[in-house]
Amino acid sequence: MASYVSSVAFLIIAYFVMVSIGNSNAQLTPNFYSTSCPKLFPTVRSVVQSAINKEARMGGSLLRMFFHDCFVNGCDGSVLLDDTSTFTGEKNAFPNKNSLRGFEVIDQIKTAVEKICPGIISCADILAIAARDSVNILKGPTWNVKLGRRDAKTASQSAANTNLAAPTFSLSALISNFKNQGLSTTDLVALSGAHTIGQATCVTFRTRIYNESNIDASFAKTRQATCPRASNTGNANLAPLDVQTPNNFDNLYYKDLISQKGLLHSDQQLFSGGSTNALVQTYSTNPARFNADFITAMIKMGDIKPLTGTSGEVRKNCRKIN
């Protein structure tokens, strides 16, 4: 009897140890690779720095890629997977096709990281670090990136088509879209500040510059010069999302909104007489508050449904499953 009780007690203790281990595996932490890959951060930053030196726009592209990964079934690196004859990824979803870019930079980072720490660093974590470094290199804030994500073995083109906010969204649609990801209205306004860097294609803002009334007339005319009204002309022509400092991460995006110089319809919706007006005004005059809320929101977004522990895998090549 005593032996039986001891055995039961042992099993109960073992169970709770396993649960504890499972829970600890599920916790992302900035120190996840501190022992297994101590040179990770400078290695990633070096590649990102080189890419931005060649083309400043790349910073905004890498940041956007992280958004598009996290909003589709969590921050799991699924956005990086290529289509094959037997596999459909997310790259050809409508919000991503001929728009999302920077995949070759992630490949370069992965190659560099594999040389120093083979088989250890996930592509999902590489993307999270690259997004942070892009912001900081372009004169924005920095933060401790939580790590420990693993890579998805699946992707969802349908979820990418459904879950990613469109440039035509209204304010209520934007709020709902972010709420579906567990993000607040404050997170929405702060994360939209990512549009202080990067550029957009004519096809995404043509309707705004020709048809909307809540737009500065001279701004609209300037944009029209490189974005013809005809829908079959100049679709890929670019314009900066932040008219003042498109290559600096700062709060001038919000000043643009107040001046009715938001490039996308969805941008200007944040300052259109709705519930987000006050926060836009705050960020436009208080860059420290913007930076703090942006960091909070980025960390929160990075926590969306990560694969941890034994879930997923650590890909050898970010473009395909092992």
PDB file of C-alpha atoms in Angstrom:
ATOM      1  CA  MET A   1       0.000   0.000   0.000  1.00  0.00           C
ATOM      2  CA  ALA A   2       2.791   2.394   0.940  1.00  0.00           C
ATOM      3  CA  SER A   3       4.528   1.543  -2.314  1.00  0.00           C
ATOM      4  CA  TYR A   4       1.325   2.268  -4.229  1.00  0.00           C
ATOM      5  CA  VAL A   5       0.861   5.646  -2.495  1.00  0.00           C
ATOM      6  CA  SER A   6       4.485   6.540  -3.186  1.00  0.00           C
ATOM      7  CA  SER A   7       4.043   5.665  -6.847  1.00  0.00           C
ATOM      8  CA  VAL A   8       0.908   7.791  -7.118  1.00  0.00           C
ATOM      9  CA  ALA A   9       2.638  10.692  -5.380  1.00  0.00           C
ATOM     10  CA  PHE A  10       5.563  10.379  -7.757  1.00  0.00           C
ATOM     11  CA  LEU A  11       3.254  10.437 -10.776  1.00  0.00           C
ATOM     12  CA  ILE A  12       1.437  13.501  -9.461  1.00  0.00           C
ATOM     13  CA  ILE A  13       4.712  15.322  -8.856  1.00  0.00           C
ATOM     14  CA  ALA A  14       5.979  14.298 -12.291  1.00  0.00           C
ATOM     15  CA  TYR A  15       2.780  15.586 -13.867  1.00  0.00           C
ATOM     16  CA  PHE A  16       3.101  18.996 -12.274  1.00  0.00           C
ATOM     17  CA  VAL A  17       6.779  19.171 -13.247  1.00  0.00           C
ATOM     18  CA  MET A  18       5.829  18.474 -16.857  1.00  0.00           C
ATOM     19  CA  VAL A  19       3.057  21.094 -16.731  1.00  0.00           C
ATOM     20  CA  SER A  20       5.528  23.563 -15.276  1.00  0.00           C
ATOM     21  CA  ILE A  21       8.034  22.803 -17.999  1.00  0.00           C
ATOM     22  CA  GLY A  22       5.344  23.138 -20.641  1.00  0.00           C
ATOM     23  CA  ASN A  23       4.288  26.518 -19.275  1.00  0.00           C
ATOM     24  CA  SER A  24       7.855  27.764 -19.097  1.00  0.00           C
ATOM     25  CA  ASN A  25       8.359  26.722 -22.723  1.00  0.00           C
ATOM     26  CA  ALA A  26       5.378  28.855 -23.651  1.00  0.00           C
ATOM     27  CA  GLN A  27       6.925  32.009 -22.221  1.00  0.00           C
ATOM     28  CA  LEU A  28       8.851  34.221 -24.616  1.00  0.00           C
ATOM     29  CA  THR A  29      11.844  35.944 -23.059  1.00  0.00           C
ATOM     30  CA  PRO A  30      14.510  38.402 -24.267  1.00  0.00           C
ATOM     31  CA  ASN A  31      17.198  36.049 -22.901  1.00  0.00           C
ATOM     32  CA  PHE A  32      16.075  32.957 -24.790  1.00  0.00           C
ATOM     33  CA  TYR A  33      19.291  32.685 -26.847  1.00  0.00           C
ATOM     34  CA  SER A  34      21.701  34.377 -24.441  1.00  0.00           C
ATOM     35  CA  THR A  35      23.597  31.123 -23.837  1.00  0.00           C
ATOM     36  CA  SER A  36      22.932  29.196 -27.043  1.00  0.00           C
ATOM     37  CA  CYS A  37      23.730  32.083 -29.420  1.00  0.00           C
ATOM     38  CA  PRO A  38      25.332  35.062 -27.640  1.00  0.00           C
ATOM     39  CA  LYS A  39      26.287  36.792 -30.916  1.00  0.00           C
ATOM     40  CA  LEU A  40      22.768  36.695 -32.324  1.00  0.00           C
ATOM     41  CA  PHE A  41      21.832  40.362 -31.955  1.00  0.00           C
ATOM     42  CA  PRO A  42      24.938  41.947 -33.517  1.00  0.00           C
ATOM     43  CA  THR A  43      24.781  39.407 -36.349  1.00  0.00           C
ATOM     44  CA  VAL A  44      21.196  40.286 -37.226  1.00  0.00           C
ATOM     45  CA  ARG A  45      21.757  44.008 -36.849  1.00  0.00           C
ATOM     46  CA  SER A  46      24.774  43.953 -39.159  1.00  0.00           C
ATOM     47  CA  VAL A  47      22.741  42.486 -42.022  1.00  0.00           C
ATOM     48  CA  VAL A  48      19.791  44.832 -41.431  1.00  0.00           C
ATOM     49  CA  GLN A  49      22.138  47.827 -41.273  1.00  0.00           C
ATOM     50  CA  SER A  50      23.724  46.841 -44.571  1.00  0.00           C
ATOM     51  CA  ALA A  51      20.337  46.405 -46.245  1.00  0.00           C
ATOM     52  CA  ILE A  52      19.097  49.801 -45.037  1.00  0.00           C
ATOM     53  CA  ASN A  53      22.361  51.445 -46.086  1.00  0.00           C
ATOM     54  CA  LYS A  54      21.666  50.197 -49.612  1.00  0.00           C
ATOM     55  CA  GLU A  55      18.002  51.212 -49.526  1.00  0.00           C
ATOM     56  CA  ALA A  56      16.428  53.082 -46.622  1.00  0.00           C
ATOM     57  CA  ARG A  57      12.972  51.899 -47.679  1.00  0.00           C
ATOM     58  CA  MET A  58      13.945  48.374 -46.621  1.00  0.00           C
ATOM     59  CA  GLY A  59      13.509  49.303 -42.959  1.00  0.00           C
ATOM     60  CA  GLY A  60       9.820  49.953 -43.481  1.00  0.00           C
ATOM     61  CA  SER A  61       9.503  46.783 -45.560  1.00  0.00           C
ATOM     62  CA  LEU A  62      10.963  44.548 -42.846  1.00  0.00           C
ATOM     63  CA  LEU A  63       8.770  46.157 -40.194  1.00  0.00           C
ATOM     64  CA  ARG A  64       5.690  45.633 -42.357  1.00  0.00           C
ATOM     65  CA  MET A  65       6.621  41.993 -42.931  1.00  0.00           C
ATOM     66  CA  PHE A  66       6.555  41.376 -39.178  1.00  0.00           C
ATOM     67  CA  PHE A  67       3.035  42.879 -38.997  1.00  0.00           C
ATOM     68  CA  HIS A  68       1.850  40.682 -41.840  1.00  0.00           C
ATOM     69  CA  ASP A  69       3.313  37.609 -40.169  1.00  0.00           C
ATOM     70  CA  CYS A  70       1.795  38.220 -36.744  1.00  0.00           C
ATOM     71  CA  PHE A  71      -1.692  39.111 -38.012  1.00  0.00           C
ATOM     72  CA  VAL A  72      -2.032  35.766 -39.813  1.00  0.00           C
ATOM     73  CA  ASN A  73      -2.293  32.952 -37.261  1.00  0.00           C
ATOM     74  CA  GLY A  74       0.338  34.494 -35.016  1.00  0.00           C
ATOM     75  CA  CYS A  75       4.035  35.379 -35.186  1.00  0.00           C
ATOM     76  CA  ASP A  76       5.186  32.063 -36.620  1.00  0.00           C
ATOM     77  CA  GLY A  77       7.232  32.892 -39.726  1.00  0.00           C
ATOM     78  CA  SER A  78       4.497  31.542 -42.014  1.00  0.00           C
ATOM     79  CA  VAL A  79       4.679  34.643 -44.215  1.00  0.00           C
ATOM     80  CA  LEU A  80       8.200  33.616 -45.275  1.00  0.00           C
ATOM     81  CA  LEU A  81       7.190  30.303 -46.859  1.00  0.00           C
ATOM     82  CA  ASP A  82       7.296  30.037 -50.648  1.00  0.00           C
ATOM     83  CA  ASP A  83       4.569  28.431 -52.721  1.00  0.00           C
ATOM     84  CA  THR A  84       5.396  25.040 -54.233  1.00  0.00           C
ATOM     85  CA  SER A  85       3.499  22.571 -56.392  1.00  0.00           C
ATOM     86  CA  THR A  86       2.105  21.008 -53.210  1.00  0.00           C
ATOM     87  CA  PHE A  87       2.085  23.942 -50.799  1.00  0.00           C
ATOM     88  CA  THR A  88       0.284  27.292 -50.836  1.00  0.00           C
ATOM     89  CA  GLY A  89       1.887  30.012 -48.747  1.00  0.00           C
ATOM     90  CA  GLU A  90       0.830  33.557 -47.945  1.00  0.00           C
ATOM     91  CA  LYS A  91       3.059  35.509 -50.325  1.00  0.00           C
ATOM     92  CA  ASN A  92       0.443  35.554 -53.082  1.00  0.00           C
ATOM     93  CA  ALA A  93      -2.423  36.654 -50.864  1.00  0.00           C
ATOM     94  CA  PHE A  94      -3.870  39.925 -52.129  1.00  0.00           C
ATOM     95  CA  PRO A  95      -2.323  42.154 -49.386  1.00  0.00           C
ATOM     96  CA  ASN A  96       1.121  40.593 -49.971  1.00  0.00           C
ATOM     97  CA  LYS A  97       1.451  39.879 -53.690  1.00  0.00           C
ATOM     98  CA  ASN A  98       3.786  42.288 -55.482  1.00  0.00           C
ATOM     99  CA  SER A  99       3.799  44.329 -52.279  1.00  0.00           C
ATOM    100  CA  LEU A 100       5.509  42.577 -49.379  1.00  0.00           C
ATOM    101  CA  ARG A 101       9.270  42.699 -49.811  1.00  0.00           C
ATOM    102  CA  GLY A 102      12.560  42.087 -48.030  1.00  0.00           C
ATOM    103  CA  PHE A 103      12.513  38.292 -48.086  1.00  0.00           C
ATOM    104  CA  GLU A 104      16.054  38.186 -49.415  1.00  0.00           C
ATOM    105  CA  VAL A 105      17.237  40.171 -46.385  1.00  0.00           C
ATOM    106  CA  ILE A 106      15.696  37.582 -44.066  1.00  0.00           C
ATOM    107  CA  ASP A 107      17.495  34.913 -46.119  1.00  0.00           C
ATOM    108  CA  GLN A 108      20.785  36.761 -45.627  1.00  0.00           C
ATOM    109  CA  ILE A 109      20.199  37.035 -41.883  1.00  0.00           C
ATOM    110  CA  LYS A 110      19.358  33.341 -41.662  1.00  0.00           C
ATOM    111  CA  THR A 111      22.557  32.422 -43.539  1.00  0.00           C
ATOM    112  CA  ALA A 112      24.660  34.605 -41.244  1.00  0.00           C
ATOM    113  CA  VAL A 113      23.007  33.236 -38.098  1.00  0.00           C
ATOM    114  CA  GLU A 114      23.335  29.620 -39.230  1.00  0.00           C
ATOM    115  CA  LYS A 115      27.098  30.111 -39.530  1.00  0.00           C
ATOM    116  CA  ILE A 116      27.432  31.007 -35.861  1.00  0.00           C
ATOM    117  CA  CYS A 117      24.514  29.053 -34.319  1.00  0.00           C
ATOM    118  CA  PRO A 118      23.343  26.289 -36.670  1.00  0.00           C
ATOM    119  CA  GLY A 119      19.839  24.946 -36.144  1.00  0.00           C
ATOM    120  CA  ILE A 120      19.011  27.150 -33.162  1.00  0.00           C
ATOM    121  CA  ILE A 121      17.403  30.444 -34.247  1.00  0.00           C
ATOM    122  CA  SER A 122      13.895  30.392 -35.705  1.00  0.00           C
ATOM    123  CA  CYS A 123      12.920  32.446 -38.722  1.00  0.00           C
ATOM    124  CA  ALA A 124      10.006  33.855 -36.718  1.00  0.00           C
ATOM    125  CA  ASP A 125      12.442  35.269 -34.141  1.00  0.00           C
ATOM    126  CA  ILE A 126      14.745  36.589 -36.864  1.00  0.00           C
ATOM    127  CA  LEU A 127      11.826  38.549 -38.281  1.00  0.00           C
ATOM    128  CA  ALA A 128      10.967  39.989 -34.858  1.00  0.00           C
ATOM    129  CA  ILE A 129      14.555  41.135 -34.270  1.00  0.00           C
ATOM    130  CA  ALA A 130      14.879  42.565 -37.794  1.00  0.00           C
ATOM    131  CA  ALA A 131      11.722  44.641 -37.262  1.00  0.00           C
ATOM    132  CA  ARG A 132      13.123  46.098 -34.026  1.00  0.00           C
ATOM    133  CA  ASP A 133      16.498  46.834 -35.602  1.00  0.00           C
ATOM    134  CA  SER A 134      14.856  48.506 -38.611  1.00  0.00           C
ATOM    135  CA  VAL A 135      13.073  50.954 -36.329  1.00  0.00           C
ATOM    136  CA  ASN A 136      16.171  51.705 -34.282  1.00  0.00           C
ATOM    137  CA  ILE A 137      18.526  52.080 -37.252  1.00  0.00           C
ATOM    138  CA  LEU A 138      16.120  54.639 -38.751  1.00  0.00           C
ATOM    139  CA  LYS A 139      16.453  56.765 -35.581  1.00  0.00           C
ATOM    140  CA  GLY A 140      13.559  55.217 -33.691  1.00  0.00           C
ATOM    141  CA  PRO A 141      13.470  53.642 -30.233  1.00  0.00           C
ATOM    142  CA  THR A 142      14.762  50.217 -29.262  1.00  0.00           C
ATOM    143  CA  TRP A 143      13.396  47.566 -26.930  1.00  0.00           C
ATOM    144  CA  ASN A 144      14.092  44.066 -25.648  1.00  0.00           C
ATOM    145  CA  VAL A 145      12.579  41.653 -28.157  1.00  0.00           C
ATOM    146  CA  LYS A 146      10.924  38.657 -26.543  1.00  0.00           C
ATOM    147  CA  LEU A 147      12.148  35.444 -28.169  1.00  0.00           C
ATOM    148  CA  GLY A 148      11.547  31.729 -28.196  1.00  0.00           C
ATOM    149  CA  ARG A 149       9.139  31.452 -31.139  1.00  0.00           C
ATOM    150  CA  ARG A 150       9.286  28.455 -33.407  1.00  0.00           C
ATOM    151  CA  ASP A 151       8.429  28.278 -37.092  1.00  0.00           C
ATOM    152  CA  ALA A 152       5.123  27.133 -38.546  1.00  0.00           C
ATOM    153  CA  LYS A 153       4.962  24.147 -40.843  1.00  0.00           C
ATOM    154  CA  THR A 154       1.789  25.543 -42.392  1.00  0.00           C
ATOM    155  CA  ALA A 155       0.529  28.815 -43.850  1.00  0.00           C
ATOM    156  CA  SER A 156      -2.870  30.251 -44.740  1.00  0.00           C
ATOM    157  CA  GLN A 157      -3.435  32.348 -47.827  1.00  0.00           C
ATOM    158  CA  SER A 158      -7.126  32.648 -46.948  1.00  0.00           C
ATOM    159  CA  ALA A 159      -6.308  33.994 -43.471  1.00  0.00           C
ATOM    160  CA  ALA A 160      -3.889  36.485 -45.037  1.00  0.00           C
ATOM    161  CA  ASN A 161      -6.665  37.692 -47.322  1.00  0.00           C
ATOM    162  CA  THR A 162      -9.060  37.980 -44.382  1.00  0.00           C
ATOM    163  CA  ASN A 163      -6.981  39.139 -41.399  1.00  0.00           C
ATOM    164  CA  LEU A 164      -4.817  41.921 -42.826  1.00  0.00           C
ATOM    165  CA  ALA A 165      -6.196  45.454 -42.767  1.00  0.00           C
ATOM    166  CA  ALA A 166      -6.736  47.059 -46.163  1.00  0.00           C
ATOM    167  CA  PRO A 167      -5.846  50.679 -47.041  1.00  0.00           C
ATOM    168  CA  THR A 168      -9.540  51.228 -47.744  1.00  0.00           C
ATOM    169  CA  PHE A 169     -10.649  50.338 -44.196  1.00  0.00           C
ATOM    170  CA  SER A 170     -12.797  52.701 -42.155  1.00  0.00           C
ATOM    171  CA  LEU A 171     -11.889  53.558 -38.561  1.00  0.00           C
ATOM    172  CA  SER A 172     -14.441  51.101 -37.185  1.00  0.00           C
ATOM    173  CA  ALA A 173     -13.076  48.353 -39.437  1.00  0.00           C
ATOM    174  CA  LEU A 174      -9.526  49.090 -38.288  1.00  0.00           C
ATOM    175  CA  ILE A 175     -10.521  49.007 -34.613  1.00  0.00           C
ATOM    176  CA  SER A 176     -12.342  45.706 -35.142  1.00  0.00           C
ATOM    177  CA  ASN A 177      -9.435  44.242 -37.098  1.00  0.00           C
ATOM    178  CA  PHE A 178      -6.964  44.998 -34.312  1.00  0.00           C
ATOM    179  CA  LYS A 179      -9.396  43.880 -31.601  1.00  0.00           C
ATOM    180  CA  ASN A 180      -9.593  40.489 -33.324  1.00  0.00           C
ATOM    181  CA  GLN A 181      -5.850  40.165 -32.668  1.00  0.00           C
ATOM    182  CA  GLY A 182      -6.167  41.177 -29.024  1.00  0.00           C
ATOM    183  CA  LEU A 183      -4.892  44.688 -29.707  1.00  0.00           C
ATOM    184  CA  SER A 184      -6.526  47.854 -28.370  1.00  0.00           C
ATOM    185  CA  THR A 185      -7.412  51.096 -30.107  1.00  0.00           C
ATOM    186  CA  THR A 186      -4.314  52.644 -28.525  1.00  0.00           C
ATOM    187  CA  ASP A 187      -2.260  49.807 -30.037  1.00  0.00           C
ATOM    188  CA  LEU A 188      -3.867  50.546 -33.407  1.00  0.00           C
ATOM    189  CA  VAL A 189      -2.934  54.230 -33.377  1.00  0.00           C
ATOM    190  CA  ALA A 190       0.574  53.577 -32.051  1.00  0.00           C
ATOM    191  CA  LEU A 191       1.340  50.758 -34.496  1.00  0.00           C
ATOM    192  CA  SER A 192      -0.003  52.845 -37.380  1.00  0.00           C
ATOM    193  CA  GLY A 193       2.915  55.128 -36.594  1.00  0.00           C
ATOM    194  CA  ALA A 194       5.034  52.531 -38.391  1.00  0.00           C
ATOM    195  CA  HIS A 195       3.934  54.453 -41.477  1.00  0.00           C
ATOM    196  CA  THR A 196       6.418  57.133 -40.506  1.00  0.00           C
ATOM    197  CA  ILE A 197       8.832  55.043 -42.597  1.00  0.00           C
ATOM    198  CA  GLY A 198       8.352  53.332 -45.934  1.00  0.00           C
ATOM    199  CA  GLN A 199       6.414  53.945 -49.102  1.00  0.00           C
ATOM    200  CA  ALA A 200       3.151  52.880 -50.721  1.00  0.00           C
ATOM    201  CA  THR A 201       2.209  52.124 -54.311  1.00  0.00           C
ATOM    202  CA  CYS A 202      -0.105  54.321 -56.357  1.00  0.00           C
ATOM    203  CA  VAL A 203      -2.784  51.630 -56.549  1.00  0.00           C
ATOM    204  CA  THR A 204      -3.247  51.801 -52.757  1.00  0.00           C
ATOM    205  CA  PHE A 205      -3.893  55.561 -52.578  1.00  0.00           C
ATOM    206  CA  ARG A 206      -5.273  56.531 -56.018  1.00  0.00           C
ATOM    207  CA  THR A 207      -8.885  56.704 -54.848  1.00  0.00           C
ATOM    208  CA  ARG A 208      -7.952  58.931 -51.919  1.00  0.00           C
ATOM    209  CA  ILE A 209      -6.014  61.537 -53.882  1.00  0.00           C
ATOM    210  CA  TYR A 210      -8.693  61.876 -56.576  1.00  0.00           C
ATOM    211  CA  ASN A 211     -11.980  61.292 -54.768  1.00  0.00           C
ATOM    212  CA  GLU A 212     -11.713  62.232 -51.097  1.00  0.00           C
ATOM    213  CA  SER A 213     -12.428  65.662 -49.658  1.00  0.00           C
ATOM    214  CA  ASN A 214     -10.571  65.429 -46.323  1.00  0.00           C
ATOM    215  CA  ILE A 215      -7.208  65.848 -48.015  1.00  0.00           C
ATOM    216  CA  ASP A 216      -4.916  68.845 -48.369  1.00  0.00           C
ATOM    217  CA  ALA A 217      -5.326  70.105 -51.942  1.00  0.00           C
ATOM    218  CA  SER A 218      -1.647  70.775 -52.630  1.00  0.00           C
ATOM    219  CA  PHE A 219      -0.704  67.397 -51.165  1.00  0.00           C
ATOM    220  CA  ALA A 220      -3.227  65.650 -53.402  1.00  0.00           C
ATOM    221  CA  LYS A 221      -1.946  67.514 -56.460  1.00  0.00           C
ATOM    222  CA  THR A 222       1.652  66.530 -55.692  1.00  0.00           C
ATOM    223  CA  ARG A 223       0.706  62.865 -55.372  1.00  0.00           C
ATOM    224  CA  GLN A 224      -1.370  63.000 -58.562  1.00  0.00           C
ATOM    225  CA  ALA A 225       1.730  63.991 -60.514  1.00  0.00           C
ATOM    226  CA  THR A 226       3.133  60.473 -60.152  1.00  0.00           C
ATOM    227  CA  CYS A 227      -0.126  58.546 -59.724  1.00  0.00           C
ATOM    228  CA  PRO A 228      -2.333  58.976 -62.810  1.00  0.00           C
ATOM    229  CA  ARG A 229      -6.103  58.727 -62.507  1.00  0.00           C
ATOM    230  CA  ALA A 230      -6.299  55.869 -65.029  1.00  0.00           C
ATOM    231  CA  SER A 231      -6.371  52.582 -63.145  1.00  0.00           C
ATOM    232  CA  ASN A 232      -4.136  50.834 -65.665  1.00  0.00           C
ATOM    233  CA  THR A 233      -1.288  53.343 -65.434  1.00  0.00           C
ATOM    234  CA  GLY A 234       1.444  53.790 -62.835  1.00  0.00           C
ATOM    235  CA  ASN A 235       0.028  51.353 -60.305  1.00  0.00           C
ATOM    236  CA  ALA A 236       3.481  50.520 -58.942  1.00  0.00           C
ATOM    237  CA  ASN A 237       4.679  54.134 -58.663  1.00  0.00           C
ATOM    238  CA  LEU A 238       5.753  54.946 -55.122  1.00  0.00           C
ATOM    239  CA  ALA A 239       5.061  57.756 -52.668  1.00  0.00           C
ATOM    240  CA  PRO A 240       6.280  58.173 -49.076  1.00  0.00           C
ATOM    241  CA  LEU A 241       3.818  57.385 -46.301  1.00  0.00           C
ATOM    242  CA  ASP A 242       5.350  60.216 -44.253  1.00  0.00           C
ATOM    243  CA  VAL A 243       5.637  63.274 -46.478  1.00  0.00           C
ATOM    244  CA  GLN A 244       8.216  65.007 -44.255  1.00  0.00           C
ATOM    245  CA  THR A 245      10.788  62.455 -43.067  1.00  0.00           C
ATOM    246  CA  PRO A 246      10.094  59.121 -44.823  1.00  0.00           C
ATOM    247  CA  ASN A 247      13.431  57.624 -43.783  1.00  0.00           C
ATOM    248  CA  ASN A 248      13.336  58.653 -40.123  1.00  0.00           C
ATOM    249  CA  PHE A 249      11.250  56.906 -37.497  1.00  0.00           C
ATOM    250  CA  ASP A 250       9.601  59.837 -35.701  1.00  0.00           C
ATOM    251  CA  ASN A 251       6.175  61.279 -34.859  1.00  0.00           C
ATOM    252  CA  LEU A 252       5.748  63.457 -37.949  1.00  0.00           C
ATOM    253  CA  TYR A 253       3.317  60.942 -39.451  1.00  0.00           C
ATOM    254  CA  TYR A 254       0.776  62.184 -36.916  1.00  0.00           C
ATOM    255  CA  LYS A 255       1.420  65.810 -37.847  1.00  0.00           C
ATOM    256  CA  ASP A 256       0.697  64.793 -41.445  1.00  0.00           C
ATOM    257  CA  LEU A 257      -2.665  63.370 -40.395  1.00  0.00           C
ATOM    258  CA  ILE A 258      -3.632  66.578 -38.617  1.00  0.00           C
ATOM    259  CA  SER A 259      -2.700  68.489 -41.798  1.00  0.00           C
ATOM    260  CA  GLN A 260      -4.874  66.085 -43.828  1.00  0.00           C
ATOM    261  CA  LYS A 261      -1.818  64.673 -45.563  1.00  0.00           C
ATOM    262  CA  GLY A 262      -2.343  61.030 -44.704  1.00  0.00           C
ATOM    263  CA  LEU A 263      -1.456  59.076 -47.839  1.00  0.00           C
ATOM    264  CA  LEU A 264      -3.790  56.128 -47.356  1.00  0.00           C
ATOM    265  CA  HIS A 265      -7.507  56.331 -46.629  1.00  0.00           C
ATOM    266  CA  SER A 266      -6.911  54.124 -43.592  1.00  0.00           C
ATOM    267  CA  ASP A 267      -4.218  56.508 -42.322  1.00  0.00           C
ATOM    268  CA  GLN A 268      -6.447  59.568 -42.472  1.00  0.00           C
ATOM    269  CA  GLN A 269      -9.256  57.653 -40.767  1.00  0.00           C
ATOM    270  CA  LEU A 270      -7.258  57.942 -37.537  1.00  0.00           C
ATOM    271  CA  PHE A 271      -7.846  61.701 -37.653  1.00  0.00           C
ATOM    272  CA  SER A 272     -11.289  62.063 -39.140  1.00  0.00           C
ATOM    273  CA  GLY A 273     -13.419  63.231 -36.242  1.00  0.00           C
ATOM    274  CA  GLY A 274     -13.577  59.861 -34.538  1.00  0.00           C
ATOM    275  CA  SER A 275     -12.461  58.362 -31.241  1.00  0.00           C
ATOM    276  CA  THR A 276      -8.776  58.319 -32.178  1.00  0.00           C
ATOM    277  CA  ASN A 277      -8.406  62.054 -32.857  1.00  0.00           C
ATOM    278  CA  ALA A 278      -7.192  62.878 -29.359  1.00  0.00           C
ATOM    279  CA  LEU A 279      -4.479  60.220 -29.400  1.00  0.00           C
ATOM    280  CA  VAL A 280      -3.215  61.387 -32.813  1.00  0.00           C
ATOM    281  CA  GLN A 281      -2.960  64.916 -31.396  1.00  0.00           C
ATOM    282  CA  THR A 282      -1.088  63.606 -28.345  1.00  0.00           C
ATOM    283  CA  TYR A 283       1.437  61.680 -30.428  1.00  0.00           C
ATOM    284  CA  SER A 284       1.931  64.654 -32.755  1.00  0.00           C
ATOM    285  CA  THR A 285       3.213  66.779 -29.859  1.00  0.00           C
ATOM    286  CA  ASN A 286       4.654  64.126 -27.555  1.00  0.00           C
ATOM    287  CA  PRO A 287       7.184  61.874 -29.326  1.00  0.00           C
ATOM    288  CA  ALA A 288       8.210  60.216 -26.058  1.00  0.00           C
ATOM    289  CA  ARG A 289       4.628  59.083 -25.458  1.00  0.00           C
ATOM    290  CA  PHE A 290       4.412  57.783 -29.028  1.00  0.00           C
ATOM    291  CA  ASN A 291       7.667  55.844 -28.681  1.00  0.00           C
ATOM    292  CA  ALA A 292       6.577  54.325 -25.370  1.00  0.00           C
ATOM    293  CA  ASP A 293       3.167  53.252 -26.693  1.00  0.00           C
ATOM    294  CA  PHE A 294       4.707  51.946 -29.913  1.00  0.00           C
ATOM    295  CA  ILE A 295       7.145  49.763 -27.969  1.00  0.00           C
ATOM    296  CA  THR A 296       4.343  48.437 -25.766  1.00  0.00           C
ATOM    297  CA  ALA A 297       2.219  47.633 -28.816  1.00  0.00           C
ATOM    298  CA  MET A 298       5.081  45.974 -30.710  1.00  0.00           C
ATOM    299  CA  ILE A 299       5.832  43.683 -27.767  1.00  0.00           C
ATOM    300  CA  LYS A 300       2.128  42.922 -27.400  1.00  0.00           C
ATOM    301  CA  MET A 301       1.813  42.148 -31.115  1.00  0.00           C
ATOM    302  CA  GLY A 302       4.863  39.897 -30.912  1.00  0.00           C
ATOM    303  CA  ASP A 303       3.006  37.823 -28.317  1.00  0.00           C
ATOM    304  CA  ILE A 304       0.202  36.893 -30.720  1.00  0.00           C
ATOM    305  CA  LYS A 305      -0.107  33.085 -30.734  1.00  0.00           C
ATOM    306  CA  PRO A 306       3.590  32.136 -30.934  1.00  0.00           C
ATOM    307  CA  LEU A 307       4.582  28.510 -31.433  1.00  0.00           C
ATOM    308  CA  THR A 308       6.805  27.462 -28.538  1.00  0.00           C
ATOM    309  CA  GLY A 309       8.190  24.375 -26.826  1.00  0.00           C
ATOM    310  CA  THR A 310       7.887  21.415 -29.180  1.00  0.00           C
ATOM    311  CA  SER A 311       5.345  23.033 -31.514  1.00  0.00           C
ATOM    312  CA  GLY A 312       6.449  23.851 -35.045  1.00  0.00           C
ATOM    313  CA  GLU A 313      10.131  23.632 -35.898  1.00  0.00           C
ATOM    314  CA  VAL A 314      13.293  25.663 -36.411  1.00  0.00           C
ATOM    315  CA  ARG A 315      13.569  25.923 -40.184  1.00  0.00           C
ATOM    316  CA  LYS A 316      16.926  25.453 -41.889  1.00  0.00           C
ATOM    317  CA  ASN A 317      15.672  27.603 -44.770  1.00  0.00           C
ATOM    318  CA  CYS A 318      13.090  30.291 -44.013  1.00  0.00           C
ATOM    319  CA  ARG A 319      11.380  29.727 -47.355  1.00  0.00           C
ATOM    320  CA  LYS A 320      10.471  26.069 -46.829  1.00  0.00           C
ATOM    321  CA  ILE A 321       9.671  23.597 -44.081  1.00  0.00           C
ATOM    322  CA  ASN A 322      12.378  21.125 -43.100  1.00  0.00           C
TER     323      ASN A 322
END
